[in-house]
Amino acid sequence: MKKLNFYSGPAILPPSVLEKAAQAVLDFNGSGLSILEISHRSSAFQEVIDGASALVRELYELPTDYEVLFLTGGASTQFPLIPYNLLPQGGTAAYLETGQWAENAIKEARLFGNVAVVASSREANFSYIPKQYNVPSNATYLHVTTNNTIYGTQLHSIPQSHCPIVADMSSDIFSRPFDATQCGVIYAGAQKNMGAAGTTVVIVRKDLLGKTNRAIPTMFDYQTHIAKGSMFNTPPVFAIYVSYLTLQWIKQRGLAKIGSDNQQKADTLYAEIDRNSLFATTVTKPEDRSQMNVTFKCNKPEQEQTFLDLATQNNCIGIKGYRTVGGFRASIYNAMDLAGVQTLVQLMQHFEEQYA
Ligand SMILES: *Cc1c(COP(=O)(O)O)cnc(C)c1O
């Protein structure tokens, strides 16, 4: 029986995407070859990667001065590549520290220049998003994590800044309508909301590149991948194909509908956490709550294992919270439907009836 997948990533994918991907592993579009066997130089794959970048452009209505890349190495590889490609020698980059992924990005940026951490919620275990801060006037860019996958917090608006915004959107890309032109660079590992592990989408405004005065190794230089259409070397063919299918599914539903569905799902789950006497939120301010990763805990920690067991017995998996936060985290990405969220809510109600 198919399980209800609340894992944070790799994460749930739409059933139709899984079916098409499975079919393509056996025979890609009637070609007599598996998607795993075809050449990345074939016209069949060229259509896939062109189609996937066109959908990224279309969904975020990207102007022509933005490029779309499908790279490898996960979002974590972008942590060093961002300063490598953007930050001039001796320059300063600003970072908003809202969680562990931001900390990792900061650590890498320090290898390339000065880092100004404009604000941090670390002292409160990242349970809120800092909002009052100044970005140094000499900063080349301000890096933000739009959704903090581990802590269940989300930036519901992009901060105003005199310098370009670089956004790690790994866990909320294409989760709602979004004005991408607020950002100079957006990057996201595909495995949370737009496909399988193995590829990372990078959206970059071209005029930000080529200004660092650094020698950048070929594979780490965005301009290499722009010039070669993400095919300087062998791209992750299958992962890009799964993203293509997922992007088609997103387009079919439309970002507006996806956004309102995600809102309704999140509202449903937060309403139960607030109502249920056995559970409590882990996010300090309601306005920072994530629509993608809903974190919560038991008021009595000794009850947590019992609820986890109940969830597992009822086919709901992946709700154990990250170890530095504890409690629970239900990841309710695009492919999780309202019925799935309602199933979890019913379990919480059942749990209250039994154990309150
Ligand atoms: C998962 C995640 C990452 C790391 O992604 P990898 O692809 O595993 O490197 C980075 N940032 C955010 C916000 C994430 O959720």
CSV table of C-alpha atoms and ligand atoms in Angstrom, one decimal:
chain,number,residue,atom,x,y,z
A,1,MET,CA,0.0,0.0,0.0
A,2,LYS,CA,1.3,3.5,-0.9
A,3,LYS,CA,2.3,5.4,2.2
A,4,LEU,CA,1.3,8.9,3.0
A,5,ASN,CA,4.8,10.6,2.8
A,6,PHE,CA,5.4,13.5,5.1
A,7,TYR,CA,9.2,13.3,4.7
A,8,SER,CA,11.1,16.6,4.2
A,9,GLY,CA,13.1,15.5,1.2
A,10,PRO,CA,13.5,13.5,-0.9
A,11,ALA,CA,9.8,14.0,-0.7
A,12,ILE,CA,6.4,13.1,-2.0
A,13,LEU,CA,5.8,13.3,-5.8
A,14,PRO,CA,2.5,13.4,-7.7
A,15,PRO,CA,1.4,9.8,-8.6
A,16,SER,CA,1.2,10.7,-12.3
A,17,VAL,CA,4.8,11.9,-12.3
A,18,LEU,CA,5.9,8.6,-10.7
A,19,GLU,CA,4.0,6.6,-13.3
A,20,LYS,CA,5.4,8.5,-16.3
A,21,ALA,CA,8.9,8.3,-14.8
A,22,ALA,CA,8.6,4.6,-14.3
A,23,GLN,CA,7.4,4.1,-17.9
A,24,ALA,CA,10.3,6.2,-19.2
A,25,VAL,CA,12.8,3.9,-17.3
A,26,LEU,CA,11.5,1.0,-19.4
A,27,ASP,CA,10.9,2.8,-22.7
A,28,PHE,CA,11.3,6.5,-23.2
A,29,ASN,CA,8.5,7.9,-25.4
A,30,GLY,CA,8.5,4.8,-27.6
A,31,SER,CA,12.2,5.2,-28.5
A,32,GLY,CA,13.1,1.7,-27.7
A,33,LEU,CA,15.6,3.0,-25.1
A,34,SER,CA,15.3,3.7,-21.4
A,35,ILE,CA,15.6,7.3,-20.2
A,36,LEU,CA,18.6,6.0,-18.3
A,37,GLU,CA,20.3,4.9,-21.6
A,38,ILE,CA,19.7,7.8,-23.9
A,39,SER,CA,22.4,10.2,-24.9
A,40,HIS,CA,22.3,13.6,-23.3
A,41,ARG,CA,23.2,14.9,-26.7
A,42,SER,CA,20.1,13.3,-28.3
A,43,SER,CA,17.3,15.5,-29.6
A,44,ALA,CA,14.9,13.7,-27.3
A,45,PHE,CA,16.8,14.9,-24.2
A,46,GLN,CA,17.4,18.3,-25.7
A,47,GLU,CA,13.6,18.6,-25.7
A,48,VAL,CA,13.4,17.6,-22.1
A,49,ILE,CA,15.9,20.1,-20.8
A,50,ASP,CA,14.6,22.9,-23.0
A,51,GLY,CA,11.1,22.0,-21.9
A,52,ALA,CA,12.0,22.1,-18.3
A,53,SER,CA,13.8,25.4,-18.5
A,54,ALA,CA,10.9,26.9,-20.5
A,55,LEU,CA,8.5,25.8,-17.8
A,56,VAL,CA,10.7,27.4,-15.0
A,57,ARG,CA,10.7,30.6,-17.1
A,58,GLU,CA,7.0,30.5,-17.7
A,59,LEU,CA,5.9,29.7,-14.1
A,60,TYR,CA,8.0,32.5,-12.7
A,61,GLU,CA,7.5,34.8,-15.8
A,62,LEU,CA,11.2,35.3,-16.0
A,63,PRO,CA,12.5,38.2,-18.1
A,64,THR,CA,15.1,37.4,-20.7
A,65,ASP,CA,18.0,38.7,-18.6
A,66,TYR,CA,17.6,35.6,-16.3
A,67,GLU,CA,19.2,32.3,-17.1
A,68,VAL,CA,17.9,28.9,-15.9
A,69,LEU,CA,20.4,26.2,-15.1
A,70,PHE,CA,20.0,22.5,-14.1
A,71,LEU,CA,23.2,21.7,-12.1
A,72,THR,CA,24.4,18.9,-9.8
A,73,GLY,CA,25.7,18.7,-6.3
A,74,GLY,CA,22.5,19.7,-4.5
A,75,ALA,CA,21.7,23.1,-3.0
A,76,SER,CA,24.7,22.6,-0.7
A,77,THR,CA,27.0,23.0,-3.7
A,78,GLN,CA,25.4,26.4,-4.4
A,79,PHE,CA,26.6,27.6,-0.9
A,80,PRO,CA,30.2,28.0,-2.2
A,81,LEU,CA,29.2,28.7,-5.8
A,82,ILE,CA,27.2,31.7,-5.0
A,83,PRO,CA,30.1,33.7,-3.5
A,84,TYR,CA,32.6,32.2,-5.9
A,85,ASN,CA,30.6,33.6,-8.8
A,86,LEU,CA,29.2,36.8,-7.3
A,87,LEU,CA,31.4,38.1,-4.6
A,88,PRO,CA,34.4,40.2,-5.7
A,89,GLN,CA,37.8,39.6,-4.0
A,90,GLY,CA,37.7,41.4,-0.7
A,91,GLY,CA,34.0,42.1,-1.0
A,92,THR,CA,31.3,41.7,1.6
A,93,ALA,CA,28.2,39.5,1.4
A,94,ALA,CA,25.2,39.8,3.7
A,95,TYR,CA,23.4,36.8,5.1
A,96,LEU,CA,20.2,36.4,7.1
A,97,GLU,CA,20.8,33.5,9.5
A,98,THR,CA,17.4,31.7,9.9
A,99,GLY,CA,18.5,28.1,10.2
A,100,GLN,CA,21.0,25.4,9.6
A,101,TRP,CA,21.0,25.8,5.9
A,102,ALA,CA,21.7,29.5,6.2
A,103,GLU,CA,24.6,28.6,8.7
A,104,ASN,CA,26.0,26.2,6.1
A,105,ALA,CA,25.8,28.9,3.4
A,106,ILE,CA,27.5,31.4,5.7
A,107,LYS,CA,30.3,29.0,6.5
A,108,GLU,CA,31.1,28.6,2.8
A,109,ALA,CA,30.8,32.3,2.0
A,110,ARG,CA,33.5,33.1,4.6
A,111,LEU,CA,36.0,31.2,2.4
A,112,PHE,CA,35.5,33.8,-0.3
A,113,GLY,CA,35.2,37.2,1.4
A,114,ASN,CA,33.7,39.1,4.3
A,115,VAL,CA,30.4,38.0,5.6
A,116,ALA,CA,28.0,40.3,7.4
A,117,VAL,CA,25.3,38.3,9.3
A,118,VAL,CA,22.6,40.9,9.3
A,119,ALA,CA,20.4,39.1,11.8
A,120,SER,CA,20.1,35.7,13.4
A,121,SER,CA,17.5,33.8,15.4
A,122,ARG,CA,20.0,31.2,16.5
A,123,GLU,CA,19.6,32.2,20.1
A,124,ALA,CA,16.0,31.0,20.0
A,125,ASN,CA,16.9,27.8,18.0
A,126,PHE,CA,15.6,29.5,14.8
A,127,SER,CA,12.0,29.5,16.0
A,128,TYR,CA,11.3,32.9,14.3
A,129,ILE,CA,12.4,35.1,11.4
A,130,PRO,CA,14.3,38.2,12.3
A,131,LYS,CA,12.8,41.3,10.6
A,132,GLN,CA,14.6,44.4,11.8
A,133,TYR,CA,18.1,44.7,10.4
A,134,ASN,CA,20.3,46.8,8.2
A,135,VAL,CA,22.1,45.5,5.2
A,136,PRO,CA,25.6,47.1,5.0
A,137,SER,CA,25.9,49.6,2.2
A,138,ASN,CA,28.9,47.8,0.7
A,139,ALA,CA,27.2,44.4,0.5
A,140,THR,CA,27.3,42.7,-2.9
A,141,TYR,CA,24.2,40.7,-2.2
A,142,LEU,CA,21.9,39.6,0.6
A,143,HIS,CA,21.4,35.9,1.0
A,144,VAL,CA,18.1,34.6,2.5
A,145,THR,CA,16.6,31.1,3.0
A,146,THR,CA,13.0,31.6,2.0
A,147,ASN,CA,11.8,28.5,3.8
A,148,ASN,CA,13.5,26.9,6.8
A,149,THR,CA,12.8,23.2,6.2
A,150,ILE,CA,14.1,22.1,9.6
A,151,TYR,CA,12.4,24.8,11.8
A,152,GLY,CA,9.1,25.2,10.0
A,153,THR,CA,9.5,29.0,9.4
A,154,GLN,CA,9.1,30.8,6.1
A,155,LEU,CA,9.7,34.3,4.8
A,156,HIS,CA,6.3,35.4,3.6
A,157,SER,CA,7.9,38.4,1.8
A,158,ILE,CA,11.3,39.1,0.4
A,159,PRO,CA,13.1,41.8,2.4
A,160,GLN,CA,13.8,45.2,0.8
A,161,SER,CA,17.4,45.6,0.1
A,162,HIS,CA,19.7,48.0,-1.8
A,163,CYS,CA,21.6,45.0,-3.2
A,164,PRO,CA,20.4,41.9,-5.1
A,165,ILE,CA,18.8,39.1,-3.1
A,166,VAL,CA,20.1,35.6,-3.4
A,167,ALA,CA,17.4,33.1,-2.3
A,168,ASP,CA,17.8,29.5,-1.3
A,169,MET,CA,14.2,28.4,-2.2
A,170,SER,CA,14.9,24.6,-1.9
A,171,SER,CA,11.8,23.9,0.1
A,172,ASP,CA,9.3,26.4,-1.2
A,173,ILE,CA,10.0,26.9,-4.9
A,174,PHE,CA,6.9,26.8,-7.0
A,175,SER,CA,4.7,26.5,-3.9
A,176,ARG,CA,2.8,29.7,-4.7
A,177,PRO,CA,2.8,32.7,-7.1
A,178,PHE,CA,6.1,34.5,-6.6
A,179,ASP,CA,7.7,37.6,-8.2
A,180,ALA,CA,11.1,36.2,-9.1
A,181,THR,CA,12.4,39.6,-10.2
A,182,GLN,CA,12.7,40.5,-6.5
A,183,CYS,CA,15.8,38.2,-6.6
A,184,GLY,CA,19.0,38.3,-8.5
A,185,VAL,CA,19.6,34.5,-7.9
A,186,ILE,CA,17.3,31.7,-6.9
A,187,TYR,CA,18.4,28.2,-6.3
A,188,ALA,CA,16.7,25.0,-5.2
A,189,GLY,CA,17.5,21.4,-4.9
A,190,ALA,CA,14.8,19.6,-6.9
A,191,GLN,CA,14.0,16.9,-4.3
A,192,LYS,CA,11.6,18.9,-2.1
A,193,ASN,CA,9.1,20.5,-4.3
A,194,MET,CA,10.1,20.0,-7.9
A,195,GLY,CA,11.4,16.5,-8.6
A,196,ALA,CA,13.9,13.9,-7.5
A,197,ALA,CA,17.3,14.3,-5.9
A,198,GLY,CA,20.1,14.8,-8.4
A,199,THR,CA,19.5,18.2,-9.9
A,200,THR,CA,19.5,21.7,-8.6
A,201,VAL,CA,17.8,24.5,-10.4
A,202,VAL,CA,19.7,27.9,-10.5
A,203,ILE,CA,18.0,31.0,-11.8
A,204,VAL,CA,20.5,33.8,-12.3
A,205,ARG,CA,20.3,37.4,-13.6
A,206,LYS,CA,23.2,37.5,-16.1
A,207,ASP,CA,24.4,41.0,-15.2
A,208,LEU,CA,25.5,39.8,-11.7
A,209,LEU,CA,28.1,37.5,-13.2
A,210,GLY,CA,31.7,38.1,-14.4
A,211,LYS,CA,32.4,40.8,-11.8
A,212,THR,CA,34.5,39.0,-9.2
A,213,ASN,CA,38.0,39.2,-10.7
A,214,ARG,CA,38.6,35.7,-9.6
A,215,ALA,CA,39.7,32.7,-11.6
A,216,ILE,CA,36.8,30.2,-11.3
A,217,PRO,CA,37.3,26.5,-12.1
A,218,THR,CA,35.3,25.7,-15.2
A,219,MET,CA,32.8,23.5,-13.6
A,220,PHE,CA,32.1,26.0,-10.8
A,221,ASP,CA,31.6,28.9,-13.1
A,222,TYR,CA,27.9,29.7,-13.9
A,223,GLN,CA,29.0,31.2,-17.2
A,224,THR,CA,30.3,27.8,-18.3
A,225,HIS,CA,26.8,26.3,-17.8
A,226,ILE,CA,25.0,29.2,-19.3
A,227,ALA,CA,27.2,29.0,-22.4
A,228,LYS,CA,26.6,25.2,-22.7
A,229,GLY,CA,22.9,25.1,-21.8
A,230,SER,CA,23.6,23.1,-18.6
A,231,MET,CA,25.4,20.5,-20.7
A,232,PHE,CA,29.1,21.3,-20.3
A,233,ASN,CA,29.3,17.8,-18.9
A,234,THR,CA,26.8,15.0,-18.7
A,235,PRO,CA,23.8,16.4,-16.9
A,236,PRO,CA,21.7,14.2,-14.5
A,237,VAL,CA,19.4,13.1,-17.3
A,238,PHE,CA,16.8,11.2,-15.2
A,239,ALA,CA,16.6,13.8,-12.4
A,240,ILE,CA,16.0,16.6,-15.0
A,241,TYR,CA,13.3,14.4,-16.6
A,242,VAL,CA,11.5,14.0,-13.3
A,243,SER,CA,11.7,17.8,-12.8
A,244,TYR,CA,10.3,18.3,-16.3
A,245,LEU,CA,7.3,16.0,-15.4
A,246,THR,CA,6.8,17.7,-12.1
A,247,LEU,CA,6.9,21.2,-13.7
A,248,GLN,CA,4.3,20.1,-16.2
A,249,TRP,CA,2.1,18.9,-13.4
A,250,ILE,CA,2.6,22.3,-11.6
A,251,LYS,CA,1.7,24.2,-14.8
A,252,GLN,CA,-1.4,22.1,-15.4
A,253,ARG,CA,-2.7,23.1,-11.9
A,254,GLY,CA,-1.4,26.6,-12.1
A,255,LEU,CA,0.7,28.4,-9.4
A,256,ALA,CA,-2.3,30.3,-8.1
A,257,LYS,CA,-4.3,27.1,-7.4
A,258,ILE,CA,-1.2,25.4,-6.0
A,259,GLY,CA,-0.7,28.4,-3.7
A,260,SER,CA,-4.3,28.5,-2.5
A,261,ASP,CA,-4.3,24.7,-1.9
A,262,ASN,CA,-1.1,24.9,0.0
A,263,GLN,CA,-2.6,27.7,2.2
A,264,GLN,CA,-5.7,25.6,2.9
A,265,LYS,CA,-3.6,22.5,3.8
A,266,ALA,CA,-1.4,24.5,6.1
A,267,ASP,CA,-4.4,26.3,7.7
A,268,THR,CA,-6.0,23.0,8.3
A,269,LEU,CA,-3.0,21.5,10.1
A,270,TYR,CA,-2.1,24.6,12.1
A,271,ALA,CA,-5.8,24.9,13.2
A,272,GLU,CA,-5.6,21.4,14.7
A,273,ILE,CA,-2.3,22.0,16.4
A,274,ASP,CA,-3.7,25.2,18.0
A,275,ARG,CA,-7.0,23.4,18.9
A,276,ASN,CA,-5.6,20.1,20.2
A,277,SER,CA,-4.8,20.1,23.9
A,278,LEU,CA,-1.9,17.6,23.4
A,279,PHE,CA,0.0,19.5,20.8
A,280,ALA,CA,1.8,22.8,20.5
A,281,THR,CA,3.6,24.8,17.8
A,282,THR,CA,7.4,25.2,17.8
A,283,VAL,CA,7.3,28.5,15.9
A,284,THR,CA,7.1,31.5,18.1
A,285,LYS,CA,5.3,33.9,15.8
A,286,PRO,CA,2.3,32.8,13.8
A,287,GLU,CA,3.2,35.0,10.9
A,288,ASP,CA,6.4,33.0,10.4
A,289,ARG,CA,4.8,29.7,10.1
A,290,SER,CA,5.8,27.7,7.0
A,291,GLN,CA,3.2,26.4,4.5
A,292,MET,CA,5.6,23.6,3.6
A,293,ASN,CA,7.1,22.1,6.7
A,294,VAL,CA,4.7,22.2,9.7
A,295,THR,CA,6.6,21.7,13.0
A,296,PHE,CA,5.0,20.9,16.3
A,297,LYS,CA,5.5,19.0,19.5
A,298,CYS,CA,3.6,17.2,22.2
A,299,ASN,CA,3.0,19.3,25.4
A,300,LYS,CA,4.2,16.1,27.2
A,301,PRO,CA,7.4,15.0,25.5
A,302,GLU,CA,6.9,11.4,26.8
A,303,GLN,CA,3.8,11.1,24.6
A,304,GLU,CA,5.7,11.8,21.4
A,305,GLN,CA,6.8,8.2,20.7
A,306,THR,CA,3.2,7.0,21.1
A,307,PHE,CA,2.0,9.5,18.5
A,308,LEU,CA,4.8,8.6,16.1
A,309,ASP,CA,3.8,4.9,16.5
A,310,LEU,CA,0.2,5.7,15.9
A,311,ALA,CA,1.1,7.6,12.8
A,312,THR,CA,3.3,4.8,11.5
A,313,GLN,CA,0.6,2.2,12.1
A,314,ASN,CA,-1.8,4.3,10.1
A,315,ASN,CA,0.5,4.6,7.1
A,316,CYS,CA,1.6,8.2,7.8
A,317,ILE,CA,5.4,8.3,7.6
A,318,GLY,CA,8.2,10.9,7.9
A,319,ILE,CA,6.7,13.1,10.7
A,320,LYS,CA,9.5,12.8,13.2
A,321,GLY,CA,11.1,16.2,13.7
A,322,TYR,CA,14.7,17.0,12.9
A,323,ARG,CA,17.0,16.1,15.8
A,324,THR,CA,17.9,19.7,16.8
A,325,VAL,CA,14.2,20.6,17.0
A,326,GLY,CA,12.6,17.4,18.2
A,327,GLY,CA,8.8,16.9,18.1
A,328,PHE,CA,7.2,16.5,14.7
A,329,ARG,CA,7.5,17.9,11.3
A,330,ALA,CA,4.9,17.3,8.6
A,331,SER,CA,6.2,18.3,5.2
A,332,ILE,CA,3.2,19.1,3.1
A,333,TYR,CA,4.7,20.0,-0.3
A,334,ASN,CA,2.7,20.5,-3.5
A,335,ALA,CA,2.1,16.8,-4.1
A,336,MET,CA,0.5,16.2,-0.7
A,337,ASP,CA,-3.2,16.7,-1.1
A,338,LEU,CA,-5.7,18.1,1.4
A,339,ALA,CA,-7.1,14.6,2.1
A,340,GLY,CA,-3.6,13.5,3.2
A,341,VAL,CA,-3.4,16.4,5.6
A,342,GLN,CA,-6.9,15.6,6.9
A,343,THR,CA,-5.8,12.0,7.6
A,344,LEU,CA,-3.0,13.4,9.9
A,345,VAL,CA,-5.5,15.8,11.5
A,346,GLN,CA,-7.9,12.9,12.3
A,347,LEU,CA,-5.0,10.9,13.8
A,348,MET,CA,-4.2,13.9,16.1
A,349,GLN,CA,-7.9,14.1,17.1
A,350,HIS,CA,-8.0,10.3,17.7
A,351,PHE,CA,-4.8,10.7,19.8
A,352,GLU,CA,-6.4,13.4,21.9
A,353,GLU,CA,-9.5,11.3,22.5
A,354,GLN,CA,-7.3,8.4,23.7
A,355,TYR,CA,-4.7,10.2,25.7
A,356,ALA,CA,-5.9,13.6,27.0
B,1,LIG,C1,17.4,20.5,1.8
B,1,LIG,C2,17.9,21.9,1.8
B,1,LIG,C3,19.2,22.2,1.4
B,1,LIG,C4,20.2,21.2,1.1
B,1,LIG,O1,19.9,20.6,-0.1
B,1,LIG,P1,20.9,19.4,-0.8
B,1,LIG,O2,20.3,19.3,-2.1
B,1,LIG,O3,20.8,18.2,0.1
B,1,LIG,O4,22.3,20.0,-0.8
B,1,LIG,C5,19.5,23.5,1.4
B,1,LIG,N1,18.7,24.5,1.7
B,1,LIG,C6,17.4,24.2,2.1
B,1,LIG,C7,16.5,25.3,2.4
B,1,LIG,C8,17.0,22.9,2.1
B,1,LIG,O5,15.7,22.6,2.5
